[in-house]
Amino acid sequence: MADDQEGAVSPEAGDGTIRIEVAYARPDRQVILPLVVPEGTTVDAALRQSEIDAQFPEIDLDNAKVGIFGKLTRRDTVLRPRDRIEIYRPLIADPKEVRRQRAGKNRKKPGKGGDQKGDSQAAAKPADQKPEGGAGSGKDSADD
């Protein structure tokens, strides 16, 4: 019985075809469609054969970013046995902007009459005085 099961999921059917998968996920639903395609099939051809856009009308197959096992790939890439094509959703927010906003919230605001460090202190130091050590200080790490 184990041999029959292995034959059912063989990556190559032996008749000039290969088995692949097409995957798409939303927060509420994910689908992995198994497909048998001719050897030499491209990512784009497999996407169209899968008809996954019938299940998910929001997918724009012409413009959606796609990858194979988490790595962005071109649509003219020829598939290999067991490849899983993943269709990526567009980002809702720019990750750089989100990090920038988060960093802005975490900055400490100077208190009243407290120790406020700013550019005025840097300008007050003599030009020949080296900055103190620390990250980004330019201090050589050769003697570490």
mmCIF file of C-alpha atoms in Angstrom:
data_model
loop_
_atom_site.group_PDB
_atom_site.id
_atom_site.type_symbol
_atom_site.label_atom_id
_atom_site.label_comp_id
_atom_site.label_asym_id
_atom_site.label_seq_id
_atom_site.Cartn_x
_atom_site.Cartn_y
_atom_site.Cartn_z
ATOM 1 C CA MET A 1 0.000 0.000 0.000
ATOM 2 C CA ALA A 2 2.862 2.408 0.761
ATOM 3 C CA ASP A 3 4.166 1.986 -2.781
ATOM 4 C CA ASP A 4 0.776 3.002 -4.206
ATOM 5 C CA GLN A 5 0.761 6.174 -2.095
ATOM 6 C CA GLU A 6 4.272 7.095 -3.157
ATOM 7 C CA GLY A 7 3.314 6.662 -6.811
ATOM 8 C CA ALA A 8 0.322 8.968 -6.318
ATOM 9 C CA VAL A 9 2.529 11.872 -5.218
ATOM 10 C CA SER A 10 5.486 11.227 -7.501
ATOM 11 C CA PRO A 11 6.861 14.550 -8.758
ATOM 12 C CA GLU A 12 7.160 13.154 -12.267
ATOM 13 C CA ALA A 13 4.411 11.151 -13.836
ATOM 14 C CA GLY A 14 6.843 9.642 -16.331
ATOM 15 C CA ASP A 15 4.792 10.810 -19.295
ATOM 16 C CA GLY A 16 6.452 14.189 -19.823
ATOM 17 C CA THR A 17 4.551 15.879 -16.996
ATOM 18 C CA ILE A 18 5.502 17.164 -13.551
ATOM 19 C CA ARG A 19 3.529 17.827 -10.384
ATOM 20 C CA ILE A 20 3.562 21.331 -8.939
ATOM 21 C CA GLU A 21 1.431 23.460 -6.618
ATOM 22 C CA VAL A 22 -0.035 26.952 -6.823
ATOM 23 C CA ALA A 23 -0.607 28.685 -3.478
ATOM 24 C CA TYR A 24 -2.441 31.823 -2.401
ATOM 25 C CA ALA A 25 -3.371 32.977 1.079
ATOM 26 C CA ARG A 26 -5.512 35.651 2.660
ATOM 27 C CA PRO A 27 -5.861 36.184 6.392
ATOM 28 C CA ASP A 28 -9.140 34.252 6.354
ATOM 29 C CA ARG A 29 -8.423 31.570 3.744
ATOM 30 C CA GLN A 30 -5.552 29.792 2.001
ATOM 31 C CA VAL A 31 -5.506 27.449 -0.961
ATOM 32 C CA ILE A 32 -2.825 25.149 -2.338
ATOM 33 C CA LEU A 33 -3.821 23.734 -5.708
ATOM 34 C CA PRO A 34 -1.963 20.638 -6.910
ATOM 35 C CA LEU A 35 -1.406 20.609 -10.673
ATOM 36 C CA VAL A 36 0.089 18.285 -13.254
ATOM 37 C CA VAL A 37 1.712 20.309 -16.040
ATOM 38 C CA PRO A 38 3.864 19.412 -19.040
ATOM 39 C CA GLU A 39 7.633 19.538 -18.508
ATOM 40 C CA GLY A 40 8.919 22.938 -19.626
ATOM 41 C CA THR A 41 5.860 24.817 -18.316
ATOM 42 C CA THR A 42 6.569 28.358 -17.129
ATOM 43 C CA VAL A 43 5.309 30.008 -13.969
ATOM 44 C CA ASP A 44 2.926 32.185 -15.985
ATOM 45 C CA ALA A 45 1.449 29.249 -17.913
ATOM 46 C CA ALA A 46 0.905 27.257 -14.705
ATOM 47 C CA LEU A 47 -0.834 30.220 -13.032
ATOM 48 C CA ARG A 48 -3.242 30.509 -15.926
ATOM 49 C CA GLN A 49 -3.837 26.746 -15.994
ATOM 50 C CA SER A 50 -4.610 26.752 -12.257
ATOM 51 C CA GLU A 51 -7.488 29.217 -12.714
ATOM 52 C CA ILE A 52 -6.886 30.326 -9.121
ATOM 53 C CA ASP A 53 -8.209 33.777 -9.990
ATOM 54 C CA ALA A 54 -11.674 32.218 -10.319
ATOM 55 C CA GLN A 55 -11.559 31.404 -6.576
ATOM 56 C CA PHE A 56 -9.938 34.721 -5.640
ATOM 57 C CA PRO A 57 -11.215 37.496 -7.943
ATOM 58 C CA GLU A 58 -8.949 40.037 -6.221
ATOM 59 C CA ILE A 59 -5.870 38.412 -7.784
ATOM 60 C CA ASP A 60 -4.529 40.350 -10.757
ATOM 61 C CA LEU A 61 -2.578 37.548 -12.445
ATOM 62 C CA ASP A 62 -0.948 39.978 -14.872
ATOM 63 C CA ASN A 63 0.598 42.144 -12.141
ATOM 64 C CA ALA A 64 0.785 40.054 -8.961
ATOM 65 C CA LYS A 65 4.247 39.291 -7.614
ATOM 66 C CA VAL A 66 5.007 35.581 -7.571
ATOM 67 C CA GLY A 67 7.670 33.342 -6.142
ATOM 68 C CA ILE A 68 8.715 29.753 -5.750
ATOM 69 C CA PHE A 69 9.056 28.648 -2.126
ATOM 70 C CA GLY A 70 9.298 32.206 -0.796
ATOM 71 C CA LYS A 71 11.781 33.525 -3.343
ATOM 72 C CA LEU A 72 10.582 36.063 -5.923
ATOM 73 C CA THR A 73 10.783 34.683 -9.412
ATOM 74 C CA ARG A 74 10.162 35.736 -12.986
ATOM 75 C CA ARG A 75 7.099 34.524 -14.834
ATOM 76 C CA ASP A 76 9.178 32.991 -17.610
ATOM 77 C CA THR A 77 10.935 30.668 -15.137
ATOM 78 C CA VAL A 78 10.585 27.029 -16.157
ATOM 79 C CA LEU A 79 9.114 24.925 -13.370
ATOM 80 C CA ARG A 80 10.736 21.870 -11.846
ATOM 81 C CA PRO A 81 9.043 18.904 -10.166
ATOM 82 C CA ARG A 82 7.537 19.764 -6.756
ATOM 83 C CA ASP A 83 7.816 23.554 -7.223
ATOM 84 C CA ARG A 84 5.208 25.571 -5.353
ATOM 85 C CA ILE A 85 4.268 28.852 -7.002
ATOM 86 C CA GLU A 86 3.178 31.424 -4.439
ATOM 87 C CA ILE A 87 1.103 34.462 -5.359
ATOM 88 C CA TYR A 88 1.870 37.409 -3.099
ATOM 89 C CA ARG A 89 -0.696 39.986 -2.001
ATOM 90 C CA PRO A 90 0.230 43.671 -2.258
ATOM 91 C CA LEU A 91 1.480 45.278 0.947
ATOM 92 C CA ILE A 92 -1.062 47.306 2.893
ATOM 93 C CA ALA A 93 1.562 49.616 4.401
ATOM 94 C CA ASP A 94 5.140 50.473 3.531
ATOM 95 C CA PRO A 95 7.332 48.563 6.039
ATOM 96 C CA LYS A 96 9.909 51.370 6.142
ATOM 97 C CA GLU A 97 7.262 53.933 7.010
ATOM 98 C CA VAL A 98 5.801 51.700 9.738
ATOM 99 C CA ARG A 99 9.276 51.309 11.305
ATOM 100 C CA ARG A 100 9.841 55.058 11.055
ATOM 101 C CA GLN A 101 6.562 55.744 12.871
ATOM 102 C CA ARG A 102 7.325 53.142 15.530
ATOM 103 C CA ALA A 103 10.775 54.639 16.109
ATOM 104 C CA GLY A 104 9.224 58.103 16.423
ATOM 105 C CA LYS A 105 6.887 56.905 19.178
ATOM 106 C CA ASN A 106 9.742 55.345 21.133
ATOM 107 C CA ARG A 107 11.956 58.432 21.139
ATOM 108 C CA LYS A 108 12.285 60.057 24.541
ATOM 109 C CA LYS A 109 11.104 63.621 24.643
ATOM 110 C CA PRO A 110 13.287 66.018 26.645
ATOM 111 C CA GLY A 111 11.787 66.994 29.979
ATOM 112 C CA LYS A 112 11.378 70.481 31.392
ATOM 113 C CA GLY A 113 14.670 71.960 32.509
ATOM 114 C CA GLY A 114 16.276 68.562 32.175
ATOM 115 C CA ASP A 115 19.459 67.515 30.482
ATOM 116 C CA GLN A 116 18.799 68.340 26.829
ATOM 117 C CA LYS A 117 21.519 67.158 24.509
ATOM 118 C CA GLY A 118 21.506 68.512 21.028
ATOM 119 C CA ASP A 119 23.638 69.848 18.242
ATOM 120 C CA SER A 120 24.742 72.801 20.400
ATOM 121 C CA GLN A 121 26.941 70.516 22.519
ATOM 122 C CA ALA A 122 28.559 68.956 19.473
ATOM 123 C CA ALA A 123 29.363 72.415 18.128
ATOM 124 C CA ALA A 124 30.842 73.465 21.494
ATOM 125 C CA LYS A 125 33.474 70.680 21.480
ATOM 126 C CA PRO A 126 36.897 71.557 20.127
ATOM 127 C CA ALA A 127 37.537 70.234 16.616
ATOM 128 C CA ASP A 128 40.529 68.105 17.756
ATOM 129 C CA GLN A 129 38.531 66.304 20.469
ATOM 130 C CA LYS A 130 37.514 62.777 19.433
ATOM 131 C CA PRO A 131 34.000 61.540 20.072
ATOM 132 C CA GLU A 132 33.436 59.101 22.874
ATOM 133 C CA GLY A 133 33.187 55.379 22.006
ATOM 134 C CA GLY A 134 29.942 53.690 21.163
ATOM 135 C CA ALA A 135 27.951 52.536 18.207
ATOM 136 C CA GLY A 136 28.506 54.695 15.195
ATOM 137 C CA SER A 137 31.283 56.689 16.841
ATOM 138 C CA GLY A 138 33.790 55.853 14.127
ATOM 139 C CA LYS A 139 36.113 54.354 16.729
ATOM 140 C CA ASP A 140 38.399 51.737 15.204
ATOM 141 C CA SER A 141 37.733 48.182 16.297
ATOM 142 C CA ALA A 142 41.187 46.969 15.280
ATOM 143 C CA ASP A 143 42.333 46.839 18.904
ATOM 144 C CA ASP A 144 39.288 44.755 19.982
#
